[in-house]
Amino acid sequence: KNMIKINLLPKKPIRKAFKYEIHLFFLIVILNLLAIALIYSINARSISNLKSNIENAKREIASLDPIHKEYLAMEQEKKEIQRRIQAINTIKQGRALAARTLYDLTLNVKESLWLKTFKKTENKFELEGRSVENEAISSFVESLSKVPYLNGVELKSVEDSAEGGLILKKFIIQGNISI
C-alpha cells in the first residue's frame, strides 16, 4: 500500500510565469495609459492653439470691419458717380443729336413746306407739318430717309386742312432716331 505520489508539474515555476505575465500585463496597461495621455495632451494643445488662432482671426476681422464698411461706402459712391457720368454723357449726346436734327431739318425743308411740331421720345420721333403740294411732302420724306441717324422714316398721314382761308396738306411723319 505504499504509494508514491509523484507530481509531474512543478509548483514554483508556474507562479513565476504567472507573476511575469501579471507584471507584463500591468506594464502594457501603464504604457497604453501613457500613450493615451500623450495623445490627449497633444490634441488638447492643438485644440488650444486652434482656438487661439480662431480668436485672433475674429479680432483681426473685427479690426478690419471699419475698413470694409469704408470700402462699401466708396463702392456705393463710385456707382453713384458712374451713374451721374452716364447721365451727363446721355445729355451731351442728346444735345448733339438735337442740334444736328434741327440743322438737317432746316436743310431739307422747301419753300412750299413748313413744320409745326417735332416730338422726340426716347429713340422715336414724330413730325407734323403743312404743305401746299404733295410733291414737296414726298421729297421731304425721301430726303429725311437719307439722313444717317433717322431710320424707318415713313409718312403716316396726309389730309387736307383749311387754315387761314387756304387748303393745305397736313402731314405726319414718324420714324426712329439714334446716333
mmCIF file of C-alpha atoms in Angstrom:
data_model
loop_
_atom_site.group_PDB
_atom_site.id
_atom_site.type_symbol
_atom_site.label_atom_id
_atom_site.label_comp_id
_atom_site.label_asym_id
_atom_site.label_seq_id
_atom_site.Cartn_x
_atom_site.Cartn_y
_atom_site.Cartn_z
ATOM 1 C CA LYS A 1 0.000 0.000 0.000
ATOM 2 C CA ASN A 2 2.738 2.250 -0.200
ATOM 3 C CA MET A 3 2.131 4.520 -2.989
ATOM 4 C CA ILE A 4 4.311 7.088 -4.125
ATOM 5 C CA LYS A 5 2.784 10.332 -5.236
ATOM 6 C CA ILE A 6 4.624 11.985 -7.983
ATOM 7 C CA ASN A 7 3.639 15.449 -9.062
ATOM 8 C CA LEU A 8 4.959 15.993 -12.540
ATOM 9 C CA LEU A 9 4.143 19.708 -12.640
ATOM 10 C CA PRO A 10 6.428 21.976 -10.745
ATOM 11 C CA LYS A 11 4.698 24.459 -8.422
ATOM 12 C CA LYS A 12 7.213 27.269 -8.225
ATOM 13 C CA PRO A 13 7.897 27.884 -11.963
ATOM 14 C CA ILE A 14 4.117 28.324 -12.649
ATOM 15 C CA ARG A 15 3.933 31.040 -10.036
ATOM 16 C CA LYS A 16 6.968 32.762 -11.522
ATOM 17 C CA ALA A 17 5.470 32.638 -15.042
ATOM 18 C CA PHE A 18 2.126 33.873 -13.697
ATOM 19 C CA LYS A 19 3.833 36.740 -11.856
ATOM 20 C CA TYR A 20 5.736 37.603 -15.046
ATOM 21 C CA GLU A 21 2.514 37.725 -17.076
ATOM 22 C CA ILE A 22 0.775 39.889 -14.486
ATOM 23 C CA HIS A 23 3.710 42.293 -14.436
ATOM 24 C CA LEU A 24 3.769 42.330 -18.243
ATOM 25 C CA PHE A 25 0.001 42.971 -18.302
ATOM 26 C CA PHE A 26 0.265 45.918 -15.904
ATOM 27 C CA LEU A 27 3.255 47.273 -17.829
ATOM 28 C CA ILE A 28 1.267 47.164 -21.095
ATOM 29 C CA VAL A 29 -1.735 48.815 -19.395
ATOM 30 C CA ILE A 30 0.512 51.562 -17.963
ATOM 31 C CA LEU A 31 2.199 52.097 -21.355
ATOM 32 C CA ASN A 32 -1.229 52.313 -23.055
ATOM 33 C CA LEU A 33 -2.419 54.807 -20.443
ATOM 34 C CA LEU A 34 0.734 56.874 -21.001
ATOM 35 C CA ALA A 35 0.211 56.768 -24.794
ATOM 36 C CA ILE A 36 -3.423 57.827 -24.375
ATOM 37 C CA ALA A 37 -2.377 60.635 -22.019
ATOM 38 C CA LEU A 38 0.293 61.779 -24.514
ATOM 39 C CA ILE A 39 -2.175 61.764 -27.426
ATOM 40 C CA TYR A 40 -4.764 63.597 -25.287
ATOM 41 C CA SER A 41 -2.160 66.169 -24.276
ATOM 42 C CA ILE A 42 -1.068 66.735 -27.896
ATOM 43 C CA ASN A 43 -4.703 67.047 -29.056
ATOM 44 C CA ALA A 44 -5.593 69.380 -26.172
ATOM 45 C CA ARG A 45 -2.609 71.599 -27.014
ATOM 46 C CA SER A 46 -3.557 71.544 -30.718
ATOM 47 C CA ILE A 47 -7.177 72.430 -29.888
ATOM 48 C CA SER A 48 -5.984 75.229 -27.632
ATOM 49 C CA ASN A 49 -3.741 76.605 -30.418
ATOM 50 C CA LEU A 50 -6.567 76.399 -32.950
ATOM 51 C CA LYS A 51 -8.970 78.167 -30.567
ATOM 52 C CA SER A 52 -6.396 80.899 -30.038
ATOM 53 C CA ASN A 53 -5.945 81.211 -33.832
ATOM 54 C CA ILE A 54 -9.708 81.488 -34.242
ATOM 55 C CA GLU A 55 -9.882 84.226 -31.605
ATOM 56 C CA ASN A 56 -7.003 86.078 -33.290
ATOM 57 C CA ALA A 57 -8.752 85.801 -36.660
ATOM 58 C CA LYS A 58 -12.001 87.106 -35.136
ATOM 59 C CA ARG A 59 -10.150 90.073 -33.625
ATOM 60 C CA GLU A 60 -8.451 90.774 -36.958
ATOM 61 C CA ILE A 61 -11.785 90.593 -38.788
ATOM 62 C CA ALA A 62 -13.306 92.948 -36.208
ATOM 63 C CA SER A 63 -10.401 95.363 -36.677
ATOM 64 C CA LEU A 64 -10.907 95.259 -40.473
ATOM 65 C CA ASP A 65 -14.665 95.833 -40.253
ATOM 66 C CA PRO A 66 -14.413 99.668 -40.346
ATOM 67 C CA ILE A 67 -12.160 99.406 -43.409
ATOM 68 C CA HIS A 68 -14.675 97.064 -45.054
ATOM 69 C CA LYS A 69 -17.516 99.496 -44.309
ATOM 70 C CA GLU A 70 -15.446 102.336 -45.766
ATOM 71 C CA TYR A 71 -14.780 100.204 -48.861
ATOM 72 C CA LEU A 72 -18.505 99.506 -49.294
ATOM 73 C CA ALA A 73 -19.278 103.218 -48.927
ATOM 74 C CA MET A 74 -16.643 104.032 -51.554
ATOM 75 C CA GLU A 75 -18.111 101.415 -53.904
ATOM 76 C CA GLN A 76 -21.547 102.985 -53.435
ATOM 77 C CA GLU A 77 -20.112 106.440 -54.173
ATOM 78 C CA LYS A 78 -18.334 105.033 -57.236
ATOM 79 C CA LYS A 79 -21.627 103.627 -58.558
ATOM 80 C CA GLU A 80 -23.331 106.977 -57.959
ATOM 81 C CA ILE A 81 -20.541 108.846 -59.769
ATOM 82 C CA GLN A 82 -20.702 106.402 -62.691
ATOM 83 C CA ARG A 83 -24.468 106.882 -62.867
ATOM 84 C CA ARG A 84 -24.012 110.664 -62.938
ATOM 85 C CA ILE A 85 -21.306 110.434 -65.614
ATOM 86 C CA GLN A 86 -23.619 108.233 -67.685
ATOM 87 C CA ALA A 87 -26.417 110.791 -67.283
ATOM 88 C CA ILE A 88 -24.073 113.616 -68.346
ATOM 89 C CA ASN A 89 -22.932 111.647 -71.395
ATOM 90 C CA THR A 90 -26.544 110.934 -72.331
ATOM 91 C CA ILE A 91 -27.353 114.641 -72.037
ATOM 92 C CA LYS A 92 -24.328 115.505 -74.182
ATOM 93 C CA GLN A 93 -25.421 113.019 -76.833
ATOM 94 C CA GLY A 94 -28.954 114.409 -76.692
ATOM 95 C CA ARG A 95 -27.665 117.945 -77.178
ATOM 96 C CA ALA A 96 -25.577 116.965 -80.164
ATOM 97 C CA LEU A 97 -28.439 114.972 -81.651
ATOM 98 C CA ALA A 98 -30.940 117.802 -81.097
ATOM 99 C CA ALA A 99 -28.680 120.362 -82.748
ATOM 100 C CA ARG A 100 -27.864 118.030 -85.634
ATOM 101 C CA THR A 101 -31.547 117.166 -86.117
ATOM 102 C CA LEU A 102 -32.591 120.824 -86.275
ATOM 103 C CA TYR A 103 -29.801 121.550 -88.731
ATOM 104 C CA ASP A 104 -30.756 118.643 -91.011
ATOM 105 C CA LEU A 105 -34.460 119.505 -90.845
ATOM 106 C CA THR A 106 -33.810 123.106 -91.922
ATOM 107 C CA LEU A 107 -31.640 121.878 -94.801
ATOM 108 C CA ASN A 108 -34.407 119.616 -96.139
ATOM 109 C CA VAL A 109 -37.413 121.931 -95.741
ATOM 110 C CA LYS A 110 -38.504 123.501 -99.068
ATOM 111 C CA GLU A 111 -40.352 126.816 -99.595
ATOM 112 C CA SER A 112 -43.757 125.221 -100.055
ATOM 113 C CA LEU A 113 -43.450 123.163 -96.820
ATOM 114 C CA TRP A 114 -43.213 124.138 -93.158
ATOM 115 C CA LEU A 115 -43.080 122.252 -89.866
ATOM 116 C CA LYS A 116 -45.484 122.691 -86.951
ATOM 117 C CA THR A 117 -44.195 120.214 -84.315
ATOM 118 C CA PHE A 118 -41.333 117.836 -83.756
ATOM 119 C CA LYS A 119 -41.692 115.341 -80.884
ATOM 120 C CA LYS A 120 -38.924 113.017 -79.765
ATOM 121 C CA THR A 121 -39.475 110.268 -77.198
ATOM 122 C CA GLU A 122 -36.511 108.019 -76.451
ATOM 123 C CA ASN A 123 -35.487 106.756 -79.912
ATOM 124 C CA LYS A 124 -38.659 107.627 -81.851
ATOM 125 C CA PHE A 125 -39.755 110.864 -83.440
ATOM 126 C CA GLU A 126 -42.957 112.332 -84.871
ATOM 127 C CA LEU A 127 -43.042 115.341 -87.145
ATOM 128 C CA GLU A 128 -46.147 117.322 -88.099
ATOM 129 C CA GLY A 129 -46.190 119.903 -90.850
ATOM 130 C CA ARG A 130 -48.101 121.618 -93.609
ATOM 131 C CA SER A 131 -47.502 121.873 -97.330
ATOM 132 C CA VAL A 132 -49.055 123.388 -100.378
ATOM 133 C CA GLU A 133 -48.397 120.356 -102.567
ATOM 134 C CA ASN A 134 -47.966 116.595 -102.225
ATOM 135 C CA GLU A 135 -44.664 116.557 -104.171
ATOM 136 C CA ALA A 136 -42.968 118.700 -101.509
ATOM 137 C CA ILE A 137 -44.057 116.211 -98.817
ATOM 138 C CA SER A 138 -42.790 113.268 -100.863
ATOM 139 C CA SER A 139 -39.469 114.983 -101.488
ATOM 140 C CA PHE A 140 -39.136 115.863 -97.792
ATOM 141 C CA VAL A 141 -39.772 112.238 -96.695
ATOM 142 C CA GLU A 142 -37.191 110.989 -99.221
ATOM 143 C CA SER A 143 -34.558 113.467 -98.043
ATOM 144 C CA LEU A 144 -35.224 112.566 -94.351
ATOM 145 C CA SER A 145 -34.807 108.858 -95.081
ATOM 146 C CA LYS A 146 -31.289 109.622 -96.391
ATOM 147 C CA VAL A 147 -30.218 111.209 -93.057
ATOM 148 C CA PRO A 148 -27.948 108.584 -91.414
ATOM 149 C CA TYR A 149 -29.359 108.760 -87.865
ATOM 150 C CA LEU A 150 -33.031 108.699 -88.949
ATOM 151 C CA ASN A 151 -34.319 105.174 -89.604
ATOM 152 C CA GLY A 152 -37.693 103.803 -90.599
ATOM 153 C CA VAL A 153 -38.902 107.206 -91.800
ATOM 154 C CA GLU A 154 -42.464 106.868 -93.082
ATOM 155 C CA LEU A 155 -45.338 109.136 -93.905
ATOM 156 C CA LYS A 156 -48.194 108.248 -91.543
ATOM 157 C CA SER A 157 -50.914 110.510 -92.865
ATOM 158 C CA VAL A 158 -51.714 113.299 -95.320
ATOM 159 C CA GLU A 159 -55.034 115.106 -95.208
ATOM 160 C CA ASP A 160 -56.473 118.341 -96.479
ATOM 161 C CA SER A 161 -56.765 121.062 -93.863
ATOM 162 C CA ALA A 162 -58.286 124.531 -94.144
ATOM 163 C CA GLU A 163 -56.098 127.108 -92.410
ATOM 164 C CA GLY A 164 -56.288 130.882 -92.841
ATOM 165 C CA GLY A 165 -58.581 130.575 -95.851
ATOM 166 C CA LEU A 166 -56.190 128.206 -97.657
ATOM 167 C CA ILE A 167 -56.492 124.488 -98.209
ATOM 168 C CA LEU A 168 -53.206 122.914 -97.134
ATOM 169 C CA LYS A 169 -51.900 119.384 -96.874
ATOM 170 C CA LYS A 170 -51.449 118.401 -93.201
ATOM 171 C CA PHE A 171 -48.922 115.562 -92.854
ATOM 172 C CA ILE A 172 -47.405 113.436 -90.086
ATOM 173 C CA ILE A 173 -44.062 111.661 -90.440
ATOM 174 C CA GLN A 174 -42.778 109.051 -87.946
ATOM 175 C CA GLY A 175 -39.533 107.148 -87.554
ATOM 176 C CA ASN A 176 -36.625 106.131 -85.342
ATOM 177 C CA ILE A 177 -33.798 108.429 -84.337
ATOM 178 C CA SER A 178 -30.423 107.367 -82.939
ATOM 179 C CA ILE A 179 -26.801 108.363 -83.044
#
